[in-house]
PDB file of C-alpha atoms in Angstrom:
ATOM      1  CA  MET I   1      16.224 -43.319 -35.918  1.00  0.00           C
ATOM      2  CA  LYS I   2      13.303 -41.538 -37.540  1.00  0.00           C
ATOM      3  CA  ILE I   3      12.058 -38.307 -35.984  1.00  0.00           C
ATOM      4  CA  SER I   4       8.554 -37.396 -37.102  1.00  0.00           C
ATOM      5  CA  GLN I   5       7.974 -34.099 -35.300  1.00  0.00           C
ATOM      6  CA  ILE I   6       8.748 -31.879 -32.352  1.00  0.00           C
ATOM      7  CA  GLU I   7       6.576 -33.484 -29.677  1.00  0.00           C
ATOM      8  CA  HIS I   8       6.824 -30.604 -27.210  1.00  0.00           C
ATOM      9  CA  LEU I   9       8.960 -27.819 -25.801  1.00  0.00           C
ATOM     10  CA  GLY I  10       9.531 -28.103 -22.053  1.00  0.00           C
ATOM     11  CA  ILE I  11       9.426 -24.733 -20.287  1.00  0.00           C
ATOM     12  CA  GLY I  12      10.629 -24.464 -16.696  1.00  0.00           C
ATOM     13  CA  VAL I  13       8.488 -22.248 -14.457  1.00  0.00           C
ATOM     14  CA  GLN I  14       8.453 -21.692 -10.717  1.00  0.00           C
ATOM     15  CA  SER I  15       4.637 -21.718 -10.715  1.00  0.00           C
ATOM     16  CA  ILE I  16       2.203 -23.010 -13.344  1.00  0.00           C
ATOM     17  CA  GLU I  17      -0.550 -20.931 -11.753  1.00  0.00           C
ATOM     18  CA  ALA I  18       1.498 -17.758 -12.203  1.00  0.00           C
ATOM     19  CA  ALA I  19       2.613 -18.642 -15.752  1.00  0.00           C
ATOM     20  CA  LEU I  20      -0.714 -19.758 -17.257  1.00  0.00           C
ATOM     21  CA  PRO I  21      -2.244 -16.256 -17.584  1.00  0.00           C
ATOM     22  CA  PHE I  22       0.527 -15.273 -20.023  1.00  0.00           C
ATOM     23  CA  PHE I  23       0.014 -18.339 -22.201  1.00  0.00           C
ATOM     24  CA  GLU I  24      -3.791 -18.298 -22.026  1.00  0.00           C
ATOM     25  CA  GLU I  25      -4.759 -14.625 -21.763  1.00  0.00           C
ATOM     26  CA  VAL I  26      -1.931 -13.021 -23.719  1.00  0.00           C
ATOM     27  CA  LEU I  27      -1.059 -15.694 -26.297  1.00  0.00           C
ATOM     28  CA  GLY I  28      -4.571 -17.180 -26.505  1.00  0.00           C
ATOM     29  CA  LEU I  29      -3.468 -20.797 -25.970  1.00  0.00           C
ATOM     30  CA  LYS I  30      -5.519 -23.167 -23.831  1.00  0.00           C
ATOM     31  CA  CYS I  31      -4.259 -25.482 -21.115  1.00  0.00           C
ATOM     32  CA  TYR I  32      -5.793 -28.906 -21.724  1.00  0.00           C
ATOM     33  CA  ALA I  33      -4.120 -31.019 -19.025  1.00  0.00           C
ATOM     34  CA  ILE I  34      -2.319 -30.660 -15.720  1.00  0.00           C
ATOM     35  CA  GLU I  35      -0.713 -33.653 -14.047  1.00  0.00           C
ATOM     36  CA  GLU I  36       1.960 -34.508 -11.526  1.00  0.00           C
ATOM     37  CA  VAL I  37       4.807 -36.847 -12.429  1.00  0.00           C
ATOM     38  CA  ALA I  38       5.816 -37.868  -8.908  1.00  0.00           C
ATOM     39  CA  ASP I  39       9.000 -39.776  -9.765  1.00  0.00           C
ATOM     40  CA  GLN I  40      10.330 -36.726 -11.651  1.00  0.00           C
ATOM     41  CA  LYS I  41       9.191 -34.342  -8.884  1.00  0.00           C
ATOM     42  CA  VAL I  42       7.324 -32.069 -11.299  1.00  0.00           C
ATOM     43  CA  LYS I  43       3.838 -30.869 -12.076  1.00  0.00           C
ATOM     44  CA  THR I  44       3.151 -30.356 -15.780  1.00  0.00           C
ATOM     45  CA  ALA I  45       0.637 -28.291 -17.720  1.00  0.00           C
ATOM     46  CA  PHE I  46       0.140 -28.832 -21.452  1.00  0.00           C
ATOM     47  CA  LEU I  47      -0.942 -26.288 -24.050  1.00  0.00           C
ATOM     48  CA  LYS I  48      -1.264 -26.882 -27.782  1.00  0.00           C
ATOM     49  CA  CYS I  49       0.223 -24.518 -30.356  1.00  0.00           C
ATOM     50  CA  GLY I  50      -0.580 -25.938 -33.784  1.00  0.00           C
ATOM     51  CA  GLU I  51       0.849 -29.451 -33.865  1.00  0.00           C
ATOM     52  CA  VAL I  52       3.419 -28.719 -31.142  1.00  0.00           C
ATOM     53  CA  LYS I  53       2.712 -28.872 -27.423  1.00  0.00           C
ATOM     54  CA  LEU I  54       4.181 -26.624 -24.763  1.00  0.00           C
ATOM     55  CA  GLU I  55       4.845 -28.375 -21.452  1.00  0.00           C
ATOM     56  CA  LEU I  56       5.122 -26.073 -18.441  1.00  0.00           C
ATOM     57  CA  LEU I  57       7.254 -27.758 -15.772  1.00  0.00           C
ATOM     58  CA  GLU I  58       6.836 -26.735 -12.121  1.00  0.00           C
ATOM     59  CA  PRO I  59       9.077 -28.312  -9.482  1.00  0.00           C
ATOM     60  CA  THR I  60       7.273 -30.088  -6.644  1.00  0.00           C
ATOM     61  CA  SER I  61      10.386 -30.577  -4.504  1.00  0.00           C
ATOM     62  CA  PRO I  62      13.697 -28.816  -3.857  1.00  0.00           C
ATOM     63  CA  GLU I  63      15.345 -31.997  -5.222  1.00  0.00           C
ATOM     64  CA  SER I  64      13.535 -31.685  -8.570  1.00  0.00           C
ATOM     65  CA  THR I  65      15.867 -31.321 -11.555  1.00  0.00           C
ATOM     66  CA  ILE I  66      13.650 -28.419 -12.648  1.00  0.00           C
ATOM     67  CA  GLN I  67      14.136 -26.660  -9.283  1.00  0.00           C
ATOM     68  CA  LYS I  68      17.900 -27.179  -9.514  1.00  0.00           C
ATOM     69  CA  TRP I  69      17.855 -25.791 -13.070  1.00  0.00           C
ATOM     70  CA  ILE I  70      15.836 -22.736 -11.941  1.00  0.00           C
ATOM     71  CA  ASP I  71      18.195 -22.226  -8.975  1.00  0.00           C
ATOM     72  CA  LYS I  72      21.138 -22.090 -11.421  1.00  0.00           C
ATOM     73  CA  GLY I  73      19.423 -19.263 -13.296  1.00  0.00           C
ATOM     74  CA  GLY I  74      17.465 -21.359 -15.760  1.00  0.00           C
ATOM     75  CA  ARG I  75      14.393 -19.659 -17.168  1.00  0.00           C
ATOM     76  CA  GLY I  76      12.340 -20.405 -20.259  1.00  0.00           C
ATOM     77  CA  VAL I  77      12.936 -23.359 -22.559  1.00  0.00           C
ATOM     78  CA  HIS I  78      14.325 -26.295 -20.584  1.00  0.00           C
ATOM     79  CA  HIS I  79      14.295 -29.003 -23.271  1.00  0.00           C
ATOM     80  CA  VAL I  80      13.153 -29.972 -26.760  1.00  0.00           C
ATOM     81  CA  ALA I  81      11.305 -33.256 -27.157  1.00  0.00           C
ATOM     82  CA  PHE I  82      11.210 -35.162 -30.436  1.00  0.00           C
ATOM     83  CA  ARG I  83       8.776 -37.946 -31.314  1.00  0.00           C
ATOM     84  CA  VAL I  84      10.609 -40.992 -32.658  1.00  0.00           C
ATOM     85  CA  GLU I  85       8.759 -43.426 -34.877  1.00  0.00           C
ATOM     86  CA  ASP I  86      10.993 -46.455 -34.431  1.00  0.00           C
ATOM     87  CA  GLY I  87      10.865 -46.537 -30.626  1.00  0.00           C
ATOM     88  CA  VAL I  88      12.797 -44.840 -27.853  1.00  0.00           C
ATOM     89  CA  ALA I  89      14.736 -47.991 -26.900  1.00  0.00           C
ATOM     90  CA  GLU I  90      15.901 -48.463 -30.477  1.00  0.00           C
ATOM     91  CA  ALA I  91      16.859 -44.788 -30.772  1.00  0.00           C
ATOM     92  CA  LEU I  92      18.866 -44.964 -27.532  1.00  0.00           C
ATOM     93  CA  ALA I  93      20.771 -48.013 -28.780  1.00  0.00           C
ATOM     94  CA  GLU I  94      21.543 -46.276 -32.076  1.00  0.00           C
ATOM     95  CA  LEU I  95      22.646 -43.040 -30.410  1.00  0.00           C
ATOM     96  CA  ASP I  96      24.728 -44.863 -27.815  1.00  0.00           C
ATOM     97  CA  GLY I  97      26.474 -46.635 -30.693  1.00  0.00           C
ATOM     98  CA  LYS I  98      27.265 -43.222 -32.186  1.00  0.00           C
ATOM     99  CA  GLY I  99      28.847 -42.061 -28.928  1.00  0.00           C
ATOM    100  CA  ILE I 100      26.011 -39.798 -27.801  1.00  0.00           C
ATOM    101  CA  ARG I 101      25.937 -39.388 -24.020  1.00  0.00           C
ATOM    102  CA  LEU I 102      22.661 -40.740 -22.599  1.00  0.00           C
ATOM    103  CA  ILE I 103      21.006 -39.531 -19.417  1.00  0.00           C
ATOM    104  CA  ASP I 104      18.543 -42.429 -19.593  1.00  0.00           C
ATOM    105  CA  LYS I 105      19.895 -45.824 -20.655  1.00  0.00           C
ATOM    106  CA  ALA I 106      16.328 -47.149 -21.095  1.00  0.00           C
ATOM    107  CA  PRO I 107      12.905 -45.561 -21.701  1.00  0.00           C
ATOM    108  CA  ARG I 108      10.779 -44.554 -18.716  1.00  0.00           C
ATOM    109  CA  LYS I 109       7.237 -43.264 -18.277  1.00  0.00           C
ATOM    110  CA  GLY I 110       6.720 -39.522 -18.553  1.00  0.00           C
ATOM    111  CA  ALA I 111       3.772 -37.144 -18.625  1.00  0.00           C
ATOM    112  CA  GLU I 112       0.849 -38.019 -20.882  1.00  0.00           C
ATOM    113  CA  ASN I 113       1.873 -41.692 -20.506  1.00  0.00           C
ATOM    114  CA  LEU I 114       4.668 -41.294 -23.067  1.00  0.00           C
ATOM    115  CA  ASN I 115       7.790 -43.445 -23.074  1.00  0.00           C
ATOM    116  CA  ILE I 116      10.649 -40.972 -22.745  1.00  0.00           C
ATOM    117  CA  ALA I 117      14.425 -40.737 -22.449  1.00  0.00           C
ATOM    118  CA  PHE I 118      16.839 -37.819 -22.265  1.00  0.00           C
ATOM    119  CA  LEU I 119      20.116 -37.174 -24.060  1.00  0.00           C
ATOM    120  CA  HIS I 120      22.860 -35.195 -22.312  1.00  0.00           C
ATOM    121  CA  PRO I 121      23.342 -31.596 -23.517  1.00  0.00           C
ATOM    122  CA  LYS I 122      27.107 -32.143 -23.754  1.00  0.00           C
ATOM    123  CA  SER I 123      26.419 -34.404 -26.754  1.00  0.00           C
ATOM    124  CA  THR I 124      23.564 -32.400 -28.293  1.00  0.00           C
ATOM    125  CA  CYS I 125      24.923 -28.902 -28.987  1.00  0.00           C
ATOM    126  CA  GLY I 126      24.030 -27.768 -25.455  1.00  0.00           C
ATOM    127  CA  ILE I 127      20.330 -28.624 -25.833  1.00  0.00           C
ATOM    128  CA  LEU I 128      18.716 -31.007 -23.333  1.00  0.00           C
ATOM    129  CA  THR I 129      16.975 -33.379 -25.741  1.00  0.00           C
ATOM    130  CA  GLU I 130      14.090 -35.727 -24.969  1.00  0.00           C
ATOM    131  CA  LEU I 131      12.947 -38.603 -27.141  1.00  0.00           C
ATOM    132  CA  CYS I 132       9.285 -39.626 -26.898  1.00  0.00           C
ATOM    133  CA  GLU I 133       6.914 -42.289 -28.160  1.00  0.00           C
ATOM    134  CA  PRO I 134       3.269 -42.948 -27.347  1.00  0.00           C
TER     135      PRO I 134
END
């Protein structure tokens, strides 16, 4: 598996509308896209910071994994996403072979039309890890 860069940092927020002023007015970043990912029950907002994107994640349902995370006291960075050059499916097969616990057994569509898959924090030093490819 070849990781080329941090693709984005996922940040859980209760409200994108309430969070954006901090990122835009205080930090000077600019939101360039907002979209809903219905099957994940989230609305996302993307901001660019150099080559790395910040993805604000707002739950759209009480059943959203983001809402459940927030309800458990989660605030701030929710996950780290890495871009893989040799494909998410190939990376999952390699990691599965190394005994890494997979949340997703196969890639699925995520925000910005990326192919994504998550690795379980119990196998990744407590960090929810996402693999991405365009």
